[in-house]
Amino acid sequence: MTFAISAGILNLFIVIALSPLFEGVARKLRATVHSRKGPPIWQPYYDLLKLLGKEDLQASSNYLVRLAPLICFATVAVAALLVPMGTAKAPFGAFGDAILFVYLMTLATVALIIAAASSENPFASVGASREMMMHLTVEPVLVIALITAAINSHSLGMGDMLAWHHLHGPVASMLIAVVFLFLALQAQVGKLPFDIPEAETELVGGVFIEQSGPKYALFKWYMMAKQIIFCFVFVQIFIPWPRFDFVPVDVLINLVKVLVLVLIIALIDVVNPRLRIDQAVKYYLFLIFFSLGGVAFALIGV
């Protein structure tokens, strides 16, 4: 129980307190690529504090619209407790596994879709339909990658997946999972060329167009936290090396790996144009089809 509490506090600190800092560093990289000075790395914190102090304008009387930001933020906080972030096991790994993790992340997406669809804004409605389409086509890649790891480790626990992969090293099935999960990661975190549901120049923010004040702050925080969680799943389960079994060092190493991954995502975001929805769907279907090869290799023990 002591481990669960201490590791849980660590995970929540990383996901909630540090996610804006990672976003700030990514913004700085984008500015550098654009030959701009850019905002300070602390700017996301300033943005969140400013939004939290703004008036909360109600775009709809639907209670689901008001609850959606809280649902999104709460689900990513709970999901963070199911992912090992430098520790050998997840803080609440005894209470939930990869299935619960996928369920929680899906619940957050559903809450976002419902909030956008209930706002009666045509841009938000189009954004909601795109978000639904993207989720249905990109989420299977994550599920297939986790199934591959689960077959290899004979467990649905993320800590067990990490331990198995660290012990056995790179195998063909996990290499396939790593490659295709990385190719899907840009879409998982909603960055270009896959920020289709928001599409600022096309849908004026799409799913977030009717959000303001504290609700919008929670949505922005949710998006930043979601990026960090997916990056930790990627580096911990699928690239678990090096590992020294000394928590402070392992946490620091994984934070560096996540930062590098966030910067790669930011670089891809800044140098790519947005894809059309039909192009994105074809890309996702390609990933789904070939990522099944990892499951096939795992079933035969390769």
Coordinates of N, CA and C in Angstrom, one line a residue, residues 67-79 107-109 112 217-223 225-226:
L67 N -20.0 18.6 -17.5 CA -19.3 17.5 -16.8 C -18.1 17.0 -17.6
A68 N -18.2 17.2 -18.9 CA -17.2 16.6 -19.8 C -15.7 16.9 -19.5
P69 N -15.4 18.2 -19.2 CA -14.0 18.5 -18.9 C -13.6 17.8 -17.6
L70 N -14.5 17.7 -16.6 CA -14.1 17.0 -15.4 C -13.9 15.5 -15.6
I71 N -14.8 14.9 -16.5 CA -14.6 13.5 -16.8 C -13.3 13.3 -17.5
C72 N -13.0 14.1 -18.5 CA -11.7 13.9 -19.2 C -10.5 14.0 -18.3
F73 N -10.5 15.1 -17.5 CA -9.4 15.3 -16.6 C -9.3 14.2 -15.5
A74 N -10.4 13.7 -15.0 CA -10.4 12.7 -14.0 C -9.9 11.3 -14.6
T75 N -10.4 11.0 -15.8 CA -10.0 9.7 -16.4 C -8.5 9.6 -16.7
V76 N -7.9 10.7 -17.2 CA -6.5 10.6 -17.4 C -5.7 10.6 -16.1
A77 N -6.2 11.2 -15.1 CA -5.6 11.1 -13.8 C -5.6 9.7 -13.3
V78 N -6.7 9.0 -13.4 CA -6.8 7.6 -13.0 C -6.0 6.7 -13.9
A79 N -6.1 7.0 -15.2 CA -5.3 6.1 -16.1 C -3.8 6.2 -15.8
L107 N -13.2 6.5 -22.6 CA -14.2 7.2 -21.9 C -14.0 8.7 -22.0
A108 N -12.7 9.1 -21.9 CA -12.4 10.6 -22.0 C -12.7 11.1 -23.4
T109 N -12.4 10.3 -24.4 CA -12.7 10.7 -25.8 C -14.2 10.8 -26.0
L112 N -15.5 13.9 -24.6 CA -15.2 15.1 -25.4 C -16.1 15.1 -26.6
A217 N -9.7 25.3 -19.9 CA -8.4 25.0 -19.2 C -8.2 23.5 -18.9
L218 N -9.3 22.9 -18.4 CA -9.3 21.4 -18.1 C -9.1 20.6 -19.4
F219 N -9.8 21.0 -20.5 CA -9.6 20.3 -21.7 C -8.1 20.4 -22.2
K220 N -7.6 21.6 -22.2 CA -6.2 21.8 -22.6 C -5.2 21.0 -21.7
W221 N -5.5 21.0 -20.4 CA -4.7 20.2 -19.5 C -4.8 18.7 -19.8
Y222 N -6.0 18.3 -20.1 CA -6.3 16.9 -20.4 C -5.5 16.5 -21.7
M223 N -5.4 17.3 -22.7 CA -4.7 17.0 -23.9 C -3.2 16.9 -23.6
A225 N -1.8 16.2 -20.7 CA -1.6 15.0 -19.8 C -1.7 13.7 -20.7
K226 N -2.7 13.7 -21.6 CA -2.8 12.5 -22.4 C -1.6 12.2 -23.3

